[in-house]
Coordinates of C-alpha atoms in Angstrom, one line a residue:
X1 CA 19.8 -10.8 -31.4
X2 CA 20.5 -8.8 -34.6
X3 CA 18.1 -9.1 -37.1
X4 CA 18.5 -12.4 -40.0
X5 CA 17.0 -12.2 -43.4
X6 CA 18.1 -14.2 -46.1
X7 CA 19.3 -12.3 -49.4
X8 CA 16.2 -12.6 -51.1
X9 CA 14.5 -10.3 -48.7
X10 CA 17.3 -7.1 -49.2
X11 CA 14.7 -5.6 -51.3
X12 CA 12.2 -5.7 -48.2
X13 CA 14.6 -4.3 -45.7
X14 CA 15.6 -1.5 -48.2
X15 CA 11.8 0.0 -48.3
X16 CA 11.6 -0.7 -44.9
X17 CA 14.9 1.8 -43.8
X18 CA 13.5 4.3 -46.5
X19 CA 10.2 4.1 -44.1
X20 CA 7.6 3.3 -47.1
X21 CA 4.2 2.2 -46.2
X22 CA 3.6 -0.3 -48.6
X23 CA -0.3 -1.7 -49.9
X24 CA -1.3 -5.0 -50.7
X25 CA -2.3 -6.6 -53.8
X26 CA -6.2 -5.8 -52.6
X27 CA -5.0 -2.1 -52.0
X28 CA -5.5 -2.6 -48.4
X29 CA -2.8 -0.8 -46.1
X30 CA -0.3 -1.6 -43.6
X31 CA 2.7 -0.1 -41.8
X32 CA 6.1 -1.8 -42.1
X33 CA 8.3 1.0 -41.1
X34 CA 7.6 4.5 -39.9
X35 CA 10.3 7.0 -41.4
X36 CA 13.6 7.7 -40.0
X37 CA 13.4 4.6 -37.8
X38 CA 16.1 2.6 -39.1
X39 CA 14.2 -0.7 -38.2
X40 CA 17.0 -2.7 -38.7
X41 CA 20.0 -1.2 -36.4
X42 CA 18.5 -1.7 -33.3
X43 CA 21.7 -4.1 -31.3
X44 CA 19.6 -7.4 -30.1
X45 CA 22.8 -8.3 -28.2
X46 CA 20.3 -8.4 -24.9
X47 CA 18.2 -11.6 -26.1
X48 CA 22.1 -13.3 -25.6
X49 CA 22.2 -12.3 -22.0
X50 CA 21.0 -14.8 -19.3
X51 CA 17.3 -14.1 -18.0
X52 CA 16.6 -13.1 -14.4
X53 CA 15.1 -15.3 -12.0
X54 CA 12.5 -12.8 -11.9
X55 CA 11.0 -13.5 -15.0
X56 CA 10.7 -17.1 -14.3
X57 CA 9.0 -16.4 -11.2
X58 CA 6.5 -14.1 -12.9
X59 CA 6.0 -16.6 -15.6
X60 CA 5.3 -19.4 -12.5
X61 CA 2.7 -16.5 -11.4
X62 CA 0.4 -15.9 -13.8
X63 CA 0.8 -19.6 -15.2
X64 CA -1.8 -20.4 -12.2
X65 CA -4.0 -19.1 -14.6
X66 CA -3.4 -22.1 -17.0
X67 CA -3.6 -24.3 -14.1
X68 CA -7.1 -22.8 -13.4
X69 CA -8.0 -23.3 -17.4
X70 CA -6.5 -27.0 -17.0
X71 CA -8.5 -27.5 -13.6
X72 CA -11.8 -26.2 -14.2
X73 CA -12.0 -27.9 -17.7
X74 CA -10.7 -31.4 -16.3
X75 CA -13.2 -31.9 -13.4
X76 CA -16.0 -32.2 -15.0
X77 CA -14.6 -36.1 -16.7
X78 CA -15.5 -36.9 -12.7
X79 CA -18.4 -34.7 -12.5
X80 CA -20.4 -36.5 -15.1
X81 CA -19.7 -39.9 -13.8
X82 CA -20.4 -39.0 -9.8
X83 CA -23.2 -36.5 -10.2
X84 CA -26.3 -39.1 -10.4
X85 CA -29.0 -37.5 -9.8
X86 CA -28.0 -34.6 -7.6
X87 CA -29.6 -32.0 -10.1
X88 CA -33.0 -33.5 -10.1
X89 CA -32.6 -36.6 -12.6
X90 CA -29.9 -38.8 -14.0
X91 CA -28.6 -36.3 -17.1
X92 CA -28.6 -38.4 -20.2
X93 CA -26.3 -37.5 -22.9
X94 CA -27.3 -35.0 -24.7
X95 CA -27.7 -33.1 -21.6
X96 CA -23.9 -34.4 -20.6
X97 CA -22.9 -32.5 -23.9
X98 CA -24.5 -29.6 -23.6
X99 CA -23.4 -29.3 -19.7
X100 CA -19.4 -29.7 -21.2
X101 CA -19.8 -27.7 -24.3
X102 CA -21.0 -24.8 -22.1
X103 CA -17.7 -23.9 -20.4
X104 CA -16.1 -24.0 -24.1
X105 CA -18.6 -21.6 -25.1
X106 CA -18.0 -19.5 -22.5
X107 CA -14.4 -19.7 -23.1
X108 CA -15.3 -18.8 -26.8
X109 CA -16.8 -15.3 -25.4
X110 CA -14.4 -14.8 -22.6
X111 CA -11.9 -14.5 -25.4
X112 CA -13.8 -12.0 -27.5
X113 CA -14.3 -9.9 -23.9
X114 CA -10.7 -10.2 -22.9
X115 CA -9.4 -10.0 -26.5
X116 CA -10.9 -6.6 -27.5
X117 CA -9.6 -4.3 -24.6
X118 CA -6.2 -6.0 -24.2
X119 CA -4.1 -3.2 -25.9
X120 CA -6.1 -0.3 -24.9
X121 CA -6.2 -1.2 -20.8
X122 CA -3.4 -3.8 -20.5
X123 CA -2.5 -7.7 -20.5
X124 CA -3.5 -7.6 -16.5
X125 CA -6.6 -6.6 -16.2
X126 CA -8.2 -10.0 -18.7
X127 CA -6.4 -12.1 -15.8
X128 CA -7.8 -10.2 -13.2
X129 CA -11.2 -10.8 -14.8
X130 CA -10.8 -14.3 -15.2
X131 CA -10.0 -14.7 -11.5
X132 CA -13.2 -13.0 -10.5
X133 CA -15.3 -15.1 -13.3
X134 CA -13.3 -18.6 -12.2
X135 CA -14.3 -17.6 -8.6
X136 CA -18.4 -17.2 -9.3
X137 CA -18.3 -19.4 -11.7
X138 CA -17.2 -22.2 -9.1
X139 CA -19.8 -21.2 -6.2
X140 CA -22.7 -21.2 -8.8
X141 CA -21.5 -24.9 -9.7
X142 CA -20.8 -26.1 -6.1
X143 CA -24.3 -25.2 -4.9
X144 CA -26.1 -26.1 -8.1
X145 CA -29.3 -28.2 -7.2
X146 CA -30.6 -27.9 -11.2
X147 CA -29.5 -28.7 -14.5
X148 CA -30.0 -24.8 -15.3
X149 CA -27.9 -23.9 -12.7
X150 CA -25.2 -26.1 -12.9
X151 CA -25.3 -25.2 -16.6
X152 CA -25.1 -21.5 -15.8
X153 CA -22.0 -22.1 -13.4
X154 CA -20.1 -23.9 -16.4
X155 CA -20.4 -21.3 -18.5
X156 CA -19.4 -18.5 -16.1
X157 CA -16.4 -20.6 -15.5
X158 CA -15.8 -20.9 -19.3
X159 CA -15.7 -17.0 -19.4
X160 CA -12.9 -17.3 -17.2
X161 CA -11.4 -20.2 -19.1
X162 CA -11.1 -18.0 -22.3
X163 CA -10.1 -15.0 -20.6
X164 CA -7.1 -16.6 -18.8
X165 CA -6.6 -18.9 -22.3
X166 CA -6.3 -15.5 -24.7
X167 CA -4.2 -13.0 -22.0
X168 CA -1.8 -15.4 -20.2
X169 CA 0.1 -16.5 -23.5
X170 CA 0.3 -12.9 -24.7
X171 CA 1.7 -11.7 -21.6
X172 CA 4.2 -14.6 -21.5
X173 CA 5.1 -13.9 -24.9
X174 CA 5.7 -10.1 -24.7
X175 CA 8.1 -10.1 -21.4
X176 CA 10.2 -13.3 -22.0
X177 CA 13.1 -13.3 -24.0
X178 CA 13.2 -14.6 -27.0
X179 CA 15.7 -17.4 -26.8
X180 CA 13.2 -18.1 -23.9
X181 CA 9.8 -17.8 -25.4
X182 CA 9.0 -20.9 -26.3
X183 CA 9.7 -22.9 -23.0
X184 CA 8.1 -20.0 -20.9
X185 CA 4.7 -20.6 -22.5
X186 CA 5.1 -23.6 -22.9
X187 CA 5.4 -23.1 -19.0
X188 CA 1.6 -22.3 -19.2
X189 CA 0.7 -25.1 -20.9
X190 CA 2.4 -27.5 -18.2
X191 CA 0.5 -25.6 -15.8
X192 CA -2.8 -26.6 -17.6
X193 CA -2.0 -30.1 -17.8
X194 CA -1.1 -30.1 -14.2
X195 CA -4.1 -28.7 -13.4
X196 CA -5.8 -31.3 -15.2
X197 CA -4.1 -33.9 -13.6
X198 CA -5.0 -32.6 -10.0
X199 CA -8.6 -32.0 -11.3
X200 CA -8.8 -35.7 -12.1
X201 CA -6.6 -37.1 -9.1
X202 CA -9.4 -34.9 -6.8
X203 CA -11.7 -36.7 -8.7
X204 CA -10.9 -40.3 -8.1
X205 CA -10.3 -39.9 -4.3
X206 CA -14.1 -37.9 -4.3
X207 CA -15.9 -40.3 -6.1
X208 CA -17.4 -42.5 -3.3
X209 CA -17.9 -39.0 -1.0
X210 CA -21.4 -37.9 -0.6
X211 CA -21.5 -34.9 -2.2
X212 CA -17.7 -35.4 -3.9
X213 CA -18.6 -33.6 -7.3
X214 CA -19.7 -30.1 -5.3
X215 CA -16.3 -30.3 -3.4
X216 CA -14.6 -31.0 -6.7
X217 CA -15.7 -27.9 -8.6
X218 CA -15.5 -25.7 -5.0
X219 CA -12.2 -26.5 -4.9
X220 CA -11.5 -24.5 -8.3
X221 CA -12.2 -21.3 -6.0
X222 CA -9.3 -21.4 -4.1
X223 CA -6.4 -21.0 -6.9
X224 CA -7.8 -17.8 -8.5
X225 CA -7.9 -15.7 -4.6
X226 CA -4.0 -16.6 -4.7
X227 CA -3.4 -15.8 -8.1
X228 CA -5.2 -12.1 -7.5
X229 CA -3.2 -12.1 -4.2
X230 CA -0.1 -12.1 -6.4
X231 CA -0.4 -10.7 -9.6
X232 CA 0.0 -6.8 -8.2
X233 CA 3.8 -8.0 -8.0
X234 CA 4.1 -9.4 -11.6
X235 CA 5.0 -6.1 -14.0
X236 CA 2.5 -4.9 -17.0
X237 CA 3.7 -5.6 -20.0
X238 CA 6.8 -3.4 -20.9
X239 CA 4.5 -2.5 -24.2
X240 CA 1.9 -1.7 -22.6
X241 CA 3.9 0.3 -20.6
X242 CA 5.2 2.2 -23.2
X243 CA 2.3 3.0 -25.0
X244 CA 0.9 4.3 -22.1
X245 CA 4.1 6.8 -21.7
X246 CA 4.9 5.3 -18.5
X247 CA 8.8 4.8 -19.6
X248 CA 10.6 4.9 -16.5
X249 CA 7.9 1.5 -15.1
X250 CA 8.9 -0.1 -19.0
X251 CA 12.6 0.2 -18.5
X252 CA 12.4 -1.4 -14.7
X253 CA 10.6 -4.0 -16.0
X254 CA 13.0 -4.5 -18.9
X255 CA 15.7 -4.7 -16.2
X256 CA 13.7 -7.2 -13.7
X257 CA 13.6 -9.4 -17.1
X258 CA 17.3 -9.1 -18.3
X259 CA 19.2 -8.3 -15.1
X260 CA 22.6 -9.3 -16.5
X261 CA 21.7 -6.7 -19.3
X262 CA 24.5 -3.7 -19.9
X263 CA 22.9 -0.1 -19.9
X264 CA 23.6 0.4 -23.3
X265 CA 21.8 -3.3 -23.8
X266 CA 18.3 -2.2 -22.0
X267 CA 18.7 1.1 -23.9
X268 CA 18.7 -0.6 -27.3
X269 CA 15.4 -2.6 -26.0
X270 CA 13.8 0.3 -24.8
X271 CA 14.4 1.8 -28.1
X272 CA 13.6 -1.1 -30.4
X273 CA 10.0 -1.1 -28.2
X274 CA 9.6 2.2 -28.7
X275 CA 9.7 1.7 -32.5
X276 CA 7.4 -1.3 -32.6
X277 CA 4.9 0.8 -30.6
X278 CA 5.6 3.7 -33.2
X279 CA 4.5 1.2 -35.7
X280 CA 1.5 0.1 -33.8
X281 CA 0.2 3.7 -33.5
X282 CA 0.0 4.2 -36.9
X283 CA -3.5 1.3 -36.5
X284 CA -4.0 2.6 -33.2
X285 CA -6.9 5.4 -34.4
X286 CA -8.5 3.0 -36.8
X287 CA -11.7 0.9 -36.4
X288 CA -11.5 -2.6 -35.4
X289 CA -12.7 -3.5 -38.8
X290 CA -9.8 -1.2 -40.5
X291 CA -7.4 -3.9 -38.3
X292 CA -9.4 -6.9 -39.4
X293 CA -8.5 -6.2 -42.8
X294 CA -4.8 -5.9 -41.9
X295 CA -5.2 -9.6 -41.0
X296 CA -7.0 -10.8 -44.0
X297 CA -6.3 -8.1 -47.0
X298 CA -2.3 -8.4 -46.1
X299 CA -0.9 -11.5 -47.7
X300 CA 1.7 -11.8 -44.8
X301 CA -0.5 -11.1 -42.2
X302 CA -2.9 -13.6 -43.4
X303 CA -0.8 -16.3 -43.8
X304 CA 0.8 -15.8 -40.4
X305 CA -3.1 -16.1 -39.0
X306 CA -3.6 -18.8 -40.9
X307 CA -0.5 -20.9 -39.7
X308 CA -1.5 -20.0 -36.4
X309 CA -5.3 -21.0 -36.4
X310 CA -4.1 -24.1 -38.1
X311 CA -2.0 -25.4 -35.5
X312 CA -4.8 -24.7 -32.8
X313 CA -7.7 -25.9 -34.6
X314 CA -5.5 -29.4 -35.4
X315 CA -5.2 -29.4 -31.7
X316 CA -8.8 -29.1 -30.8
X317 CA -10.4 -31.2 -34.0
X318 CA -7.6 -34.1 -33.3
X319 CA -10.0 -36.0 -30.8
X320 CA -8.0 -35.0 -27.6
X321 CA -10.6 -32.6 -25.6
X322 CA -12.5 -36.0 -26.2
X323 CA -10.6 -37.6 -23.5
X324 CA -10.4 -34.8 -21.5
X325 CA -14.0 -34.6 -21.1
X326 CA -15.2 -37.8 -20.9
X327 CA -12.4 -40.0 -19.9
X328 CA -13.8 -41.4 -17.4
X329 CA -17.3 -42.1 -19.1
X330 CA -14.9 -43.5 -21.8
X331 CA -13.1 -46.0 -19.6
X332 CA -16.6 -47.3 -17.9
X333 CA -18.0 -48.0 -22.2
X334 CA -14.7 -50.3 -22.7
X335 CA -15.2 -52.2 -19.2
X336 CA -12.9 -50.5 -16.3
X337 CA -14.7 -50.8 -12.9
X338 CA -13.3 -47.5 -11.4
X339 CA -13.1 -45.1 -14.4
X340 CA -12.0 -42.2 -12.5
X341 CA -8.6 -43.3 -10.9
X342 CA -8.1 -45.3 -14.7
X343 CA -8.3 -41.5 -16.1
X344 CA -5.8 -39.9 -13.6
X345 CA -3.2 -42.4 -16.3
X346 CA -4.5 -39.8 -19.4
X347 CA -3.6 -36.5 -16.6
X348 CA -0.6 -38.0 -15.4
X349 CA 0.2 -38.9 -19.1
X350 CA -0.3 -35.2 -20.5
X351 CA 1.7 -34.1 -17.5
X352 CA 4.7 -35.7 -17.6
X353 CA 5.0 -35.2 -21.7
X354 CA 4.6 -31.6 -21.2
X355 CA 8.1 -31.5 -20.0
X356 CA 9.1 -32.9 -23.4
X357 CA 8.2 -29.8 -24.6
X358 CA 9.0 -27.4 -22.1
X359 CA 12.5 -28.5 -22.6
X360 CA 12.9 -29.3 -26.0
X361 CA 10.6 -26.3 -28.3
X362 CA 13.3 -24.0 -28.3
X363 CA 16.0 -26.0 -29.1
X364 CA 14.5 -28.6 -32.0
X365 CA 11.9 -26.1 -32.6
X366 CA 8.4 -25.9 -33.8
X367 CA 8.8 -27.3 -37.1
X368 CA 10.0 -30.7 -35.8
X369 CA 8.6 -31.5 -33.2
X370 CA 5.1 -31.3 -34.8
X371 CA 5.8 -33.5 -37.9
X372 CA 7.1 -36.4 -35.4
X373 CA 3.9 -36.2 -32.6
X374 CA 0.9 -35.5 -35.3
X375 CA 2.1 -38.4 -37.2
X376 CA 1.9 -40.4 -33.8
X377 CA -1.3 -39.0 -33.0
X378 CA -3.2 -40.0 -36.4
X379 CA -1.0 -43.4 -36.1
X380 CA -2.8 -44.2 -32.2
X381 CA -6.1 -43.3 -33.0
X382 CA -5.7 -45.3 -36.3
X383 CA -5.0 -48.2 -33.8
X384 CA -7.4 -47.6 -31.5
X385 CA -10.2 -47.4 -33.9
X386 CA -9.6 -50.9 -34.7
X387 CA -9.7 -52.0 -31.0
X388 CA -12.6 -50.3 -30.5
X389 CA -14.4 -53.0 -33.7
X390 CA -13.5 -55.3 -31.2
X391 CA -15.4 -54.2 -28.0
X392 CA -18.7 -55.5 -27.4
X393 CA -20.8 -52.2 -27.4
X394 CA -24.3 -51.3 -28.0
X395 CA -26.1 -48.5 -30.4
X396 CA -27.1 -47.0 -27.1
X397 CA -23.0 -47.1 -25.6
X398 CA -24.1 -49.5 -23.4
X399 CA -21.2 -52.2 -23.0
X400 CA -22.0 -55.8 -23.3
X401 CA -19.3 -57.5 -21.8
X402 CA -18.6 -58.2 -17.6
X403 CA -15.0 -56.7 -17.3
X404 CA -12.5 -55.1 -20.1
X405 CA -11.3 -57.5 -22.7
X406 CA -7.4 -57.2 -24.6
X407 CA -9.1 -55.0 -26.9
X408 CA -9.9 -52.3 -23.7
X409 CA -6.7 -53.0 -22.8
X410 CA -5.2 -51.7 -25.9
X411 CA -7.7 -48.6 -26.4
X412 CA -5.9 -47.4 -23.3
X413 CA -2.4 -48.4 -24.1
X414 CA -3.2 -46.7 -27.0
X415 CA -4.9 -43.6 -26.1
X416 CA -1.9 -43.2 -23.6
X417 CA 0.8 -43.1 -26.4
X418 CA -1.8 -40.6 -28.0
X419 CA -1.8 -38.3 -25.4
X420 CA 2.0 -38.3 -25.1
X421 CA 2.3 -37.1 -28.6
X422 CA -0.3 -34.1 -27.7
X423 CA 1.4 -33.0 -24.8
X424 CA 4.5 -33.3 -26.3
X425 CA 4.0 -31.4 -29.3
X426 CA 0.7 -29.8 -30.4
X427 CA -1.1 -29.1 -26.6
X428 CA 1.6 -26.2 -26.7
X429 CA 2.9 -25.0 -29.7
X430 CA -1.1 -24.2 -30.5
X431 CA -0.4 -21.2 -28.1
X432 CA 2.9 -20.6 -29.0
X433 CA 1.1 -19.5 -32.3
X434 CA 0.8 -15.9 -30.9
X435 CA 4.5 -15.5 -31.4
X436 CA 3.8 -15.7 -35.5
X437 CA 1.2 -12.5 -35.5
X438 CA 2.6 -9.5 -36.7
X439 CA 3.0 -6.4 -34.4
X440 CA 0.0 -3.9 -35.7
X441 CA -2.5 -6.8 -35.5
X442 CA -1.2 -9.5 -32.9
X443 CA -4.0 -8.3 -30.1
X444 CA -6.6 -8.9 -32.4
X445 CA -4.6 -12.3 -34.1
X446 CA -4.8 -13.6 -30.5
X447 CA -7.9 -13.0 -30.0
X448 CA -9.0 -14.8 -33.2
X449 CA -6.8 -17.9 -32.2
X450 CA -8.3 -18.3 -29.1
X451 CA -11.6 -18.1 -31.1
X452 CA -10.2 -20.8 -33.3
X453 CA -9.7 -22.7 -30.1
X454 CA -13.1 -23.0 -28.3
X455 CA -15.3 -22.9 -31.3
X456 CA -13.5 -26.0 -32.0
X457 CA -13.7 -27.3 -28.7
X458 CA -17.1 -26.7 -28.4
X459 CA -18.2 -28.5 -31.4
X460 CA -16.0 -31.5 -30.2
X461 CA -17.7 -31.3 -27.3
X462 CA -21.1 -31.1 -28.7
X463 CA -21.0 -33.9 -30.7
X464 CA -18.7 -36.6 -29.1
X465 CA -21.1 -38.9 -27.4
X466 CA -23.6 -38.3 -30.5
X467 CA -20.3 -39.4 -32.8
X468 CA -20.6 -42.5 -30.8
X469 CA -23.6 -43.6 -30.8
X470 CA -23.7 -42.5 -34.9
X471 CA -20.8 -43.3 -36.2
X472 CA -19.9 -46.2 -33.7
X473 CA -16.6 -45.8 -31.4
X474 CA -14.8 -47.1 -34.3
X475 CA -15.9 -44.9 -37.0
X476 CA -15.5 -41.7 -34.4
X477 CA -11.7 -42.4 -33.6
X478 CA -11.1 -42.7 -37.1
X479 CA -12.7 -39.2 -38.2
X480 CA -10.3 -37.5 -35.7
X481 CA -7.1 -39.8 -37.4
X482 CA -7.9 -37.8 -40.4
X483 CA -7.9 -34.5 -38.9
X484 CA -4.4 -35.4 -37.5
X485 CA -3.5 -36.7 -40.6
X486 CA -4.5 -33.7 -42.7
X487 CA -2.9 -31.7 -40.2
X488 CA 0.2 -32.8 -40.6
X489 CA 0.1 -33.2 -44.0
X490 CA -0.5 -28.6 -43.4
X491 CA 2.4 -28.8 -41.2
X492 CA 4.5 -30.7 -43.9
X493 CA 4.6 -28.1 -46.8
X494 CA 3.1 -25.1 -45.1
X495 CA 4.9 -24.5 -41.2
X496 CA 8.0 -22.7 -41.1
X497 CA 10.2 -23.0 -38.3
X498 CA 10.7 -19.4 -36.3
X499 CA 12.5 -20.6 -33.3
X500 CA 14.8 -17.8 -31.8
X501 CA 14.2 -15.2 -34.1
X502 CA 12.6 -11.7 -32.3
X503 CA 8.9 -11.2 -32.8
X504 CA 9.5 -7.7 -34.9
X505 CA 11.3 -10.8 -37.6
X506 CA 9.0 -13.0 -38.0
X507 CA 6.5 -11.2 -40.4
X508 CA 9.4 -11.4 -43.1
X509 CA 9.5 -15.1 -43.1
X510 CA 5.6 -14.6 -44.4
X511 CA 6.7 -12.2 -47.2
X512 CA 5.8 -13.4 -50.0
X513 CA 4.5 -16.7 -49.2
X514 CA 4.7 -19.9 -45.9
X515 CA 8.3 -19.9 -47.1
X516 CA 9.5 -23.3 -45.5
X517 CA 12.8 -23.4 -47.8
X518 CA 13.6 -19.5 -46.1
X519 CA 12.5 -20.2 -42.5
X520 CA 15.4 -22.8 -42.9
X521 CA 17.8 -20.6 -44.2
X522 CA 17.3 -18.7 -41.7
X523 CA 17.5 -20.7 -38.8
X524 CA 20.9 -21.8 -40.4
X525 CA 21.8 -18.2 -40.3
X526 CA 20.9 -18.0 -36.6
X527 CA 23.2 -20.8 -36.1
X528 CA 26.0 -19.5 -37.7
X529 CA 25.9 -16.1 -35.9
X530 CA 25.6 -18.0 -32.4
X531 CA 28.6 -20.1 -33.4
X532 CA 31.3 -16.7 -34.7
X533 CA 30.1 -15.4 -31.1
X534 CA 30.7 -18.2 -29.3
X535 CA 34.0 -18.3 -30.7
X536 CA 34.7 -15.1 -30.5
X537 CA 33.8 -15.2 -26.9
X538 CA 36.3 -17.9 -26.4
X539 CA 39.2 -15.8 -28.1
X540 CA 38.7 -12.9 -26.0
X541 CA 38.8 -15.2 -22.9
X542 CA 42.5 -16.4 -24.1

């Protein structure tokens, strides 16, 4: 896909074919073009072509590692409620926090440890080391006779969490296409809400088993084996390839990716790689705090970050981990006799409304499809704070009622309408974010993202059930309403839509500012340009 920019960038493009490495306003430097490239001749005709099967099926592949993410962070909602006192004592709930908090905090530093290393030795090796971490992890938990142990086990599994988290989007997002790139990581988020689902399906046929919890986290050993079984068929990255000077490897793997690709089409990719990584070598000797700069001292670069980190921590402050941890310890406070199998409604929920967005990211985009599901999110919790005022429950979460009145009934109608506007919109296009960081920095953007993620995540989980019993159920809902809110009201004047466009484009639409109005103008562009070759397609045909 040729390159778009809108007339007011011409300027931009001209200093970028004379090859000038241009400062900031804070003097701080970055490289746009290096000279002689010609950055924008390269013929993008291949992102038209269809995508192989191949590329689907390595997508499917290392996707298990979002189901192991979804899986390994959805079992505990069971866990908590089945445990008793199987590590010595009935865990009360500040001990019920810190045992959930632990894998997000371990997913905070499986991040950093996968994030760091991930241009230098490959987008492979952080899943490989997830695999191994989710493995351990899950034995340490299954045989876990003490609150130290089992709290050691979670955060072992949380390494693998953030590992698998940080690397699997980024790989996802450097071999597919990109007319293809949204729904094939949005792939990986389907796979994490499946593996949710299964977590809490497992969960509500173990719950009367003696022993059900340890057989519930033991089971999260078996899907990382089979994803290290398979991943030696699935292809580095074809940048990584590249920067490593294995060429001949990169240009198979472009051709396993766009098999209906000409020669002269894979050539042109090859090439237009080959200049990116050009541009990437010019950070490639300097310190990591020389690229930290890039992201903060470079107005563009910045600005892409922060869009990015805004979308994720919206997702993660918005009150829906909340459910995902404790659903089940939710649904016993508002009166449901079997809060496990009630729960397996939220999975099912977030699995089903993935598909929304597998289907639909890349063809109403981004932009869209956040402003209609963040207003529906801060619209159901609104609601569901005011059932809540009408539940009969204690200072202690203690509920003081028989069986669920209307108002339970309605906290779950509602949090089910909630849930469909997460999965639908936010739950993905959080990690889709990666596709906004510029080339020179977007290791190090990721990493920072996925930062954003479980440091937010862990404080959600840290202070839930303390929220609670503070704030009431009421006033807790209602705090996360206004983080939707406020999130949308970001998404409003400061998201611009990038659907379509090559990741070597999408730093210009941050030139000089969020530029909404020009993200649209562009997109128009791209609409236009598919629509003369379309036609033109047609007329050669008669």
């Amino acid at each position: 896909m040729a390159h778009v920019v809108a007339d007011e960038h011409q300027d931009s493009r001209t200093s970028k074919e004379k090859g000038i490495i241009e400062k900031s306003s804070e003097s701080c430097e970055y490289v746009e073009e290096l000279p002689g490239t010609g950055g924008g001749d390269f013929d993008d005709s291949i992102e038209e072509t269809k995508p192989s099967w191949a590329v689907w099926l390595i997508t499917f592949t290392v996707a298990m590692g979002g189901f192991l993410f979804g899986y390994d962070t959805g079992v505990i909602s069971a866990v908590l409620v089945t445990i008793g006192n199987d590590l010595g004592h009935e865990l009360d709930s500040k001990e019920q926090e810190l045992v959930t908090s632990l894998t997000s905090g371990g997913a905070l530093i499986g991040a950093l440890i996968a994030g760091l290393p991930a241009d230098r030795f490959g987008r492979k090796l952080g899943i490989y080391i997830g695999c191994v971490l989710f493995l351990i992890g899950s034995v340490i938990q299954a045989s876990s006779f003490s609150l130290v142990q089992m709290a050691i086990g979670r955060f072992v599994v949380g390494l693998g969490v953030g590992s698998a988290a940080m690397i699997v989007p980024l790989y996802i997002g450097e071999l597919a296409p990109a007319k293809y790139r949204g729904r094939m990581i949005a792939f990986d988020n389907l796979s994490v809400t499946f593996g949710q689902l299964v977590s809490y399906a497992l969960g509500a046929a173990l719950t009367d088993v003696n022993n059900g919890w340890r057989w519930m986290v033991a089971i999260g050993g078996v899907p990382p084996i089979i994803l290290a079984c398979l991943l030696p068929m699935c292809p580095e990255s074809p940048r990584q390839l590249i920067s490593h000077g294995k060429t001949e490897e990169a240009r198979k793997a472009i051709a396993k990716v766009y098999s209906n690709a000409t020669q002269d089409q894979l050539k042109s990719k090859m090439d237009r790689l080959t200049w990116s990584l050009e541009i990437e070598s010019q950070v490639a000797g300097k310190s990591l705090w020389w690229q930290f700069k890039q992201l903060h001292c470079v107005g563009s670069n910045l600005r892409a970050l922060t869009v990015a980190c805004a979308v994720m921590a919206i997702s993660q402050l918005g009150g829906f981990n909340t459910l995902m941890y404790y659903s089940a310890t939710l649904f016993s406070l508002v009166g449901f006799n079997r809060p496990t199998v009630v729960a397996i409604v939220v999975g099912a929920t977030n699995f089903v409304f993935s598909f929304v967005n597998l289907f639909l990211v890349d063809k109403l985009g981004r932009r869209i499809i956040l402003l209609v599901t963040v207003l529906g999110m801060a619209i159901t919790l609104v609601i569901a704070a005011v059932a809540f005022h009408y539940i009969p429950i204690s200072k202690d979460l203690t509920l003081e009622a028989s069986s669920v009145n209307w108002a339970g009934i309605l906290v779950l109608v509602t949090i089910i309408f909630y849930v469909a506007f997460f999965s639908s919109g936010v739950a993905t296009i959080a990690w889709i974010g990666t596709e906004l960081l510029p080339l020179e920095v977007r290791a190090l953007g990721t990493m920072i993202n996925t930062v954003t993620c479980w440091s937010s995540n862990v404080l959600i989980a840290s202070t839930f059930l303390s929220m609670m019993k503070s704030m009431t159920p009421s006033g807790a809902f209602a705090f996360y309403a206004c983080i939707c809110f406020s999130g949308w009201l970001f998404v409003l004047f400061l998201f611009p839509e990038v659907k379509g466009l090559p990741l070597e484009d999408i730093r210009v639409v941050f030139e000089g500012g969020f530029n909404v109005k020009l993200s649209k103008k562009m997109q128009k562009e791209l609409k236009m340009k598919a629509a003369e070759k379309d036609s033109s397609h047609q007329q050669s045909k008669v």
